[in-house]
PDB file of C-alpha atoms and ligand atoms in Angstrom:
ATOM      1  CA  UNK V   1      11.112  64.478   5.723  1.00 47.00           C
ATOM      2  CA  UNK V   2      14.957  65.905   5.967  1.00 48.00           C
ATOM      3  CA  UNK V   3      17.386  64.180   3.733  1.00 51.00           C
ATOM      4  CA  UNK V   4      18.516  62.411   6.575  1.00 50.00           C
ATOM      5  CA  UNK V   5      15.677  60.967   7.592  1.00 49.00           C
ATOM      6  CA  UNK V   6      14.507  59.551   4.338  1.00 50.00           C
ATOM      7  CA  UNK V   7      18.034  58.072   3.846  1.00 49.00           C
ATOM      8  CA  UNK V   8      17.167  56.503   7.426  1.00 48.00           C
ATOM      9  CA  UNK V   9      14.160  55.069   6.237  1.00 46.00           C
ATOM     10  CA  UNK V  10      15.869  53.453   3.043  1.00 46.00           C
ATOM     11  CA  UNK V  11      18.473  52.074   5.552  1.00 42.00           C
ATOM     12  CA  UNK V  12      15.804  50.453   7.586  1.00 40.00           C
ATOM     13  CA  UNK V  13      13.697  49.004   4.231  1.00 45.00           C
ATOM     14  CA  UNK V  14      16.920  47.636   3.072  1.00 43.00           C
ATOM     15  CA  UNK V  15      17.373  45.695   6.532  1.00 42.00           C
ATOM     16  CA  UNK V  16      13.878  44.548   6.636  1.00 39.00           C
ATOM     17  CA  UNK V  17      14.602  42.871   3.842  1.00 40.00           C
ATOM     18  CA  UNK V  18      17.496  41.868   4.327  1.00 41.00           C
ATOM     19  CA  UNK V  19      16.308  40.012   7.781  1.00 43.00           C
ATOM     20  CA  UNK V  20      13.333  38.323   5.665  1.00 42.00           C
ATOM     21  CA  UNK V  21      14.889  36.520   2.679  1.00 44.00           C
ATOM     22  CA  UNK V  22      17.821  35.208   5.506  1.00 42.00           C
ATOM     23  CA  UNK V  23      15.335  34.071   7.080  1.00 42.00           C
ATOM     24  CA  UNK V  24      12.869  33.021   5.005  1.00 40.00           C
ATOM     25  CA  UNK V  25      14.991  31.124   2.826  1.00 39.00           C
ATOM     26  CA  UNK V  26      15.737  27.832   4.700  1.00 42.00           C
ATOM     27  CA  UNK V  27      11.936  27.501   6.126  1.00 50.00           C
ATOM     28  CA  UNK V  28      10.902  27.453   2.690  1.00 57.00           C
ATOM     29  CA  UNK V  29      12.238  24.377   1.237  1.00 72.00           C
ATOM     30  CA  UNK V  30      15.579  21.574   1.479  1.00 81.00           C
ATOM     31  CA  UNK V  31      17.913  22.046  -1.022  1.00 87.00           C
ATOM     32  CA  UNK V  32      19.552  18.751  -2.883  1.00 87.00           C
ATOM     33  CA  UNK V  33      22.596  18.942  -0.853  1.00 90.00           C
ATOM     34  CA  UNK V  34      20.109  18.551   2.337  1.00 93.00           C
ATOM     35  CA  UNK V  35      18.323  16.131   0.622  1.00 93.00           C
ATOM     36  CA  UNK V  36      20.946  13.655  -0.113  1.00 94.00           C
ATOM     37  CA  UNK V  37      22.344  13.986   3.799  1.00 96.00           C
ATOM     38  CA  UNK V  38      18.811  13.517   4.758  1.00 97.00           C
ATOM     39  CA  UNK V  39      18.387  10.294   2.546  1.00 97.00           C
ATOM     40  CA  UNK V  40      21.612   8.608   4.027  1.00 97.00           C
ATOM     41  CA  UNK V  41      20.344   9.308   7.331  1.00 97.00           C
ATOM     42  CA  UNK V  42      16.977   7.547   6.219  1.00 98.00           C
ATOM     43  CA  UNK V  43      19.569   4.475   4.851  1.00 97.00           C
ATOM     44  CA  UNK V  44      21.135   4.396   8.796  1.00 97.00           C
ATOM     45  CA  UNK V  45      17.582   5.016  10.073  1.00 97.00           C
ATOM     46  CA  UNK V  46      15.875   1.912   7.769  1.00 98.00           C
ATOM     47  CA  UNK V  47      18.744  -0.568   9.344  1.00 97.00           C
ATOM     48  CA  UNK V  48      18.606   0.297  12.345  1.00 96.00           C
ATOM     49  CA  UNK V  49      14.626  -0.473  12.554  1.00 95.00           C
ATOM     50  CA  UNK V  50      14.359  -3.201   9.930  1.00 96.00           C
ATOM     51  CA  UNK V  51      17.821  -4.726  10.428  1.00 97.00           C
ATOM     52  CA  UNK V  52      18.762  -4.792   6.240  1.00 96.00           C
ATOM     53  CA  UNK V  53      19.289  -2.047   3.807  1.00 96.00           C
ATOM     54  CA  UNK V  54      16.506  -0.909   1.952  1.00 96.00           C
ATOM     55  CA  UNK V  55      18.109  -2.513  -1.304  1.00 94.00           C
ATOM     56  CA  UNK V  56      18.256  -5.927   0.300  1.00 96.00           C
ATOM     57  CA  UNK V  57      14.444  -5.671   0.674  1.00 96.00           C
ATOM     58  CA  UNK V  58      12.794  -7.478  -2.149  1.00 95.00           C
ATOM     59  CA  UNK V  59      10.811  -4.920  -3.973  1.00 96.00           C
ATOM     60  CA  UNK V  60      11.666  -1.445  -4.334  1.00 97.00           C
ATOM     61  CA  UNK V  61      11.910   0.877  -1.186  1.00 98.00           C
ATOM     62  CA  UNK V  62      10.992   4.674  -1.174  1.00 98.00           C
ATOM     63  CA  UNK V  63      11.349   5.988   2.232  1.00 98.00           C
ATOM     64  CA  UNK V  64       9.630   9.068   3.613  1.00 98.00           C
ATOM     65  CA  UNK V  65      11.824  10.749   5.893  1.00 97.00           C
ATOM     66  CA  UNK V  66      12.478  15.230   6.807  1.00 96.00           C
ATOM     67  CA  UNK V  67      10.052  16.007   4.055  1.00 96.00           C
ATOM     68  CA  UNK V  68      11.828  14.193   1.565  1.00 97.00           C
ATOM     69  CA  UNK V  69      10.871  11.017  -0.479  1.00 98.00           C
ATOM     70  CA  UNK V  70      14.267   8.401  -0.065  1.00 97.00           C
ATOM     71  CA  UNK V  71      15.356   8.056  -2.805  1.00 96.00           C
ATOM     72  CA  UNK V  72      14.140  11.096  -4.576  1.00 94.00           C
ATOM     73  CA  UNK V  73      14.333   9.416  -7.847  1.00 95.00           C
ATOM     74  CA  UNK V  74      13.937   6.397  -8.887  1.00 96.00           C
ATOM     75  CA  UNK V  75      13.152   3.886 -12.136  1.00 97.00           C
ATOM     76  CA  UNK V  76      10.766   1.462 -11.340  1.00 97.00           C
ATOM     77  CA  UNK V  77       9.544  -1.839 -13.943  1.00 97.00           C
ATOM     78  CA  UNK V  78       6.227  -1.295 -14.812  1.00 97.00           C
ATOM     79  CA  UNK V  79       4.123  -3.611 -13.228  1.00 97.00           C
ATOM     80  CA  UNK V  80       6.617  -4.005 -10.503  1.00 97.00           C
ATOM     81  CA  UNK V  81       5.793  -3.006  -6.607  1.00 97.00           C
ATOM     82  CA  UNK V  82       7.127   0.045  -4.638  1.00 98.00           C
ATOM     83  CA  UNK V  83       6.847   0.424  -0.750  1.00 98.00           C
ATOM     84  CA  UNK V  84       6.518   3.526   0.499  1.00 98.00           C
ATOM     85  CA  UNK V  85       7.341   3.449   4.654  1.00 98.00           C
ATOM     86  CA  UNK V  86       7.551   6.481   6.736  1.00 98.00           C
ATOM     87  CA  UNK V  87      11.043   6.409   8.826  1.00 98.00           C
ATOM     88  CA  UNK V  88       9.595   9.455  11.174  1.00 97.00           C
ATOM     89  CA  UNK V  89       8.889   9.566  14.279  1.00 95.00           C
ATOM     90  CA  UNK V  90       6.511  12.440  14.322  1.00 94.00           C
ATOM     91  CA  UNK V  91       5.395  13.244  10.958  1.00 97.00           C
ATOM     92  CA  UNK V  92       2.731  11.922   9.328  1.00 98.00           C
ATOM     93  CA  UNK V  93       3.201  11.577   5.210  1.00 98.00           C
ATOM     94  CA  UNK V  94       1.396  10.886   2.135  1.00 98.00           C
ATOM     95  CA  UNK V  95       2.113   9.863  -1.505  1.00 98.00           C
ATOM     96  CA  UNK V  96       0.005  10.957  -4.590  1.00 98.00           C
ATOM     97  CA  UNK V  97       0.600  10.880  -7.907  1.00 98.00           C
ATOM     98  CA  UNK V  98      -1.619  13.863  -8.766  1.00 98.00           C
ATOM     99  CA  UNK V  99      -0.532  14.638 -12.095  1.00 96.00           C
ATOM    100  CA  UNK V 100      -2.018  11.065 -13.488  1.00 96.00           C
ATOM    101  CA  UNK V 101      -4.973  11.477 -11.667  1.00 97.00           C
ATOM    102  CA  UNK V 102      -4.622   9.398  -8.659  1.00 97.00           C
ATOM    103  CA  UNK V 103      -6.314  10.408  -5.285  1.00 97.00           C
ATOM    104  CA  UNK V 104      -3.740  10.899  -2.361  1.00 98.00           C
ATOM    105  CA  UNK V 105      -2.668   7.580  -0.226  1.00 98.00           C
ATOM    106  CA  UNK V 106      -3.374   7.648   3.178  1.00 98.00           C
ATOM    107  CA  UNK V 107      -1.397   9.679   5.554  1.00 98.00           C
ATOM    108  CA  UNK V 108       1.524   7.275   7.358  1.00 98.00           C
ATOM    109  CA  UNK V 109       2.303   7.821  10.692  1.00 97.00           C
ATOM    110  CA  UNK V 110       5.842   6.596  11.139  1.00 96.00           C
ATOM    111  CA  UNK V 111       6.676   2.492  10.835  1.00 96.00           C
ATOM    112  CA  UNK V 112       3.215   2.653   8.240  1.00 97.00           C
ATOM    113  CA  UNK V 113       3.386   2.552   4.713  1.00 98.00           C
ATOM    114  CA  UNK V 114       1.767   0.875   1.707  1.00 98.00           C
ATOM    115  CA  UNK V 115       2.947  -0.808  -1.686  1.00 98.00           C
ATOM    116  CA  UNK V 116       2.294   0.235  -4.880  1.00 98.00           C
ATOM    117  CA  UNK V 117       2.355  -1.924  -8.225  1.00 98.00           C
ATOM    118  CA  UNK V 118       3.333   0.595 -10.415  1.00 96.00           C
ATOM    119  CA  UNK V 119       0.639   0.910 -13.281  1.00 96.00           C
ATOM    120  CA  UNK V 120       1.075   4.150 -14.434  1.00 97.00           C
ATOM    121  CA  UNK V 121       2.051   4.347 -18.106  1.00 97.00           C
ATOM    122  CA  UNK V 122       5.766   4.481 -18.891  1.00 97.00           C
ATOM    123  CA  UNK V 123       7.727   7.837 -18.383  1.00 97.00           C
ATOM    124  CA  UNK V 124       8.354  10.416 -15.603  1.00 98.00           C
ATOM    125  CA  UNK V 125       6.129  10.844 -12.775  1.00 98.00           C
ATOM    126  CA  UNK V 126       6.223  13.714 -10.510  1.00 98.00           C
ATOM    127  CA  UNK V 127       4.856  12.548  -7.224  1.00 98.00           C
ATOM    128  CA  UNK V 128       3.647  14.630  -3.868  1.00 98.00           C
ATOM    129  CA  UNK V 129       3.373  14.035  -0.375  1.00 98.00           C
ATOM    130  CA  UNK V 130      -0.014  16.034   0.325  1.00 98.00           C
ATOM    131  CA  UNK V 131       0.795  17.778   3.953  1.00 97.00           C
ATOM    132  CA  UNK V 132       4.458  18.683   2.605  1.00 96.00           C
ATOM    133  CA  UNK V 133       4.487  19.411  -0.949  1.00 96.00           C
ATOM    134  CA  UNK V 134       3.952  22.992  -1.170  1.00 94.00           C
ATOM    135  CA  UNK V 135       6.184  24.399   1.920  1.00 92.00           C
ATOM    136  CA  UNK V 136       8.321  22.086   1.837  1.00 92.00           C
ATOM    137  CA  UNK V 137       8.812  20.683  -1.470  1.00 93.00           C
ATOM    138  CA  UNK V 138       8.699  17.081  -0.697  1.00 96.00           C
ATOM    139  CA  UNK V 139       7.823  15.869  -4.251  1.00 97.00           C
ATOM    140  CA  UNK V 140       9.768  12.912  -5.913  1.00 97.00           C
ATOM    141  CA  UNK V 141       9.656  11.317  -9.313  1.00 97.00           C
ATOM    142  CA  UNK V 142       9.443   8.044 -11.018  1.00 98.00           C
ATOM    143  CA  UNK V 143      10.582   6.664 -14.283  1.00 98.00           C
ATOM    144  CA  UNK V 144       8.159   3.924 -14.997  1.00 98.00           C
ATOM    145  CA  UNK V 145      10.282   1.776 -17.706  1.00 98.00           C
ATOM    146  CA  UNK V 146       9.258  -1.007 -19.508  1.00 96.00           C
TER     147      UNK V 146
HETATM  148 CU1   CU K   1       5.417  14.591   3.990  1.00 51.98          CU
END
């Protein structure tokens, strides 16, 4: 290979590269920023279909909306109940606290949801929806207080 040519090839490496992480980078997950526009969208969204915000509602609202659990955190009462509703049209989500050993909820299509009363022992809990956690990190947590 001529000097030129292998300073060609490094050229063309360097682009490859280049082209992947640009694009790669937003496929692979939301950032914060994203989230929170997403989760005022879900807020708009929740009114529009359930005429009330989700605060007005009387237990505890998570919604599950563009791969991202609304609002991502949250402090719940233990004891106390938590809906979970899916706000999309298309998407079907899940919720699963894996990490205390609880088997995955059922996957919502959008309007569906269940409640939870929330048993787990106080502390965080990092929680998964099971179609979307890994790509697209839709994982939220809960503070289970006393
Ligand atoms: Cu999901």
């Amino acid at each position: 290979m001529t000097a030129c040519a292998q300073r060609r090839a490094v050229w063309l490496s360097a682009a490859i590269v280049a082209a992947l992480a640009g694009t790669a980078a937003p496929a692979l997950a939301v950032t914060p920023e994203e989230r929170l526009e997403i989760c005022k969208e879900a807020s708009t969204r929740y009114k529009e279909l359930y005429g009330k915000e989700m605060s007005e509602e009387p237990v505890q609202v998570i919604a599950m909306y563009k791969y991202t659990f609304c609002p991502t955190k949250l402090q719940v009462k233990k004891g106390s109940k938590v809906r979970f509703i899916n706000l999309d049209k298309r998407t079907t989500h899940s919720y699963w606290f894996r990490d205390a050993g609880r088997p995955e909820s059922e996957r919502y299509f959008g309007g569906e949801g269940s409640e939870m009363t929330m048993d787990l022992p106080e502390g965080s809990h990092t929680y998964l929806c099971g179609p979307h956690y890994e790509r697209e990190g839709m994982i939220g947590s809960i503070e289970v207080v006393p």
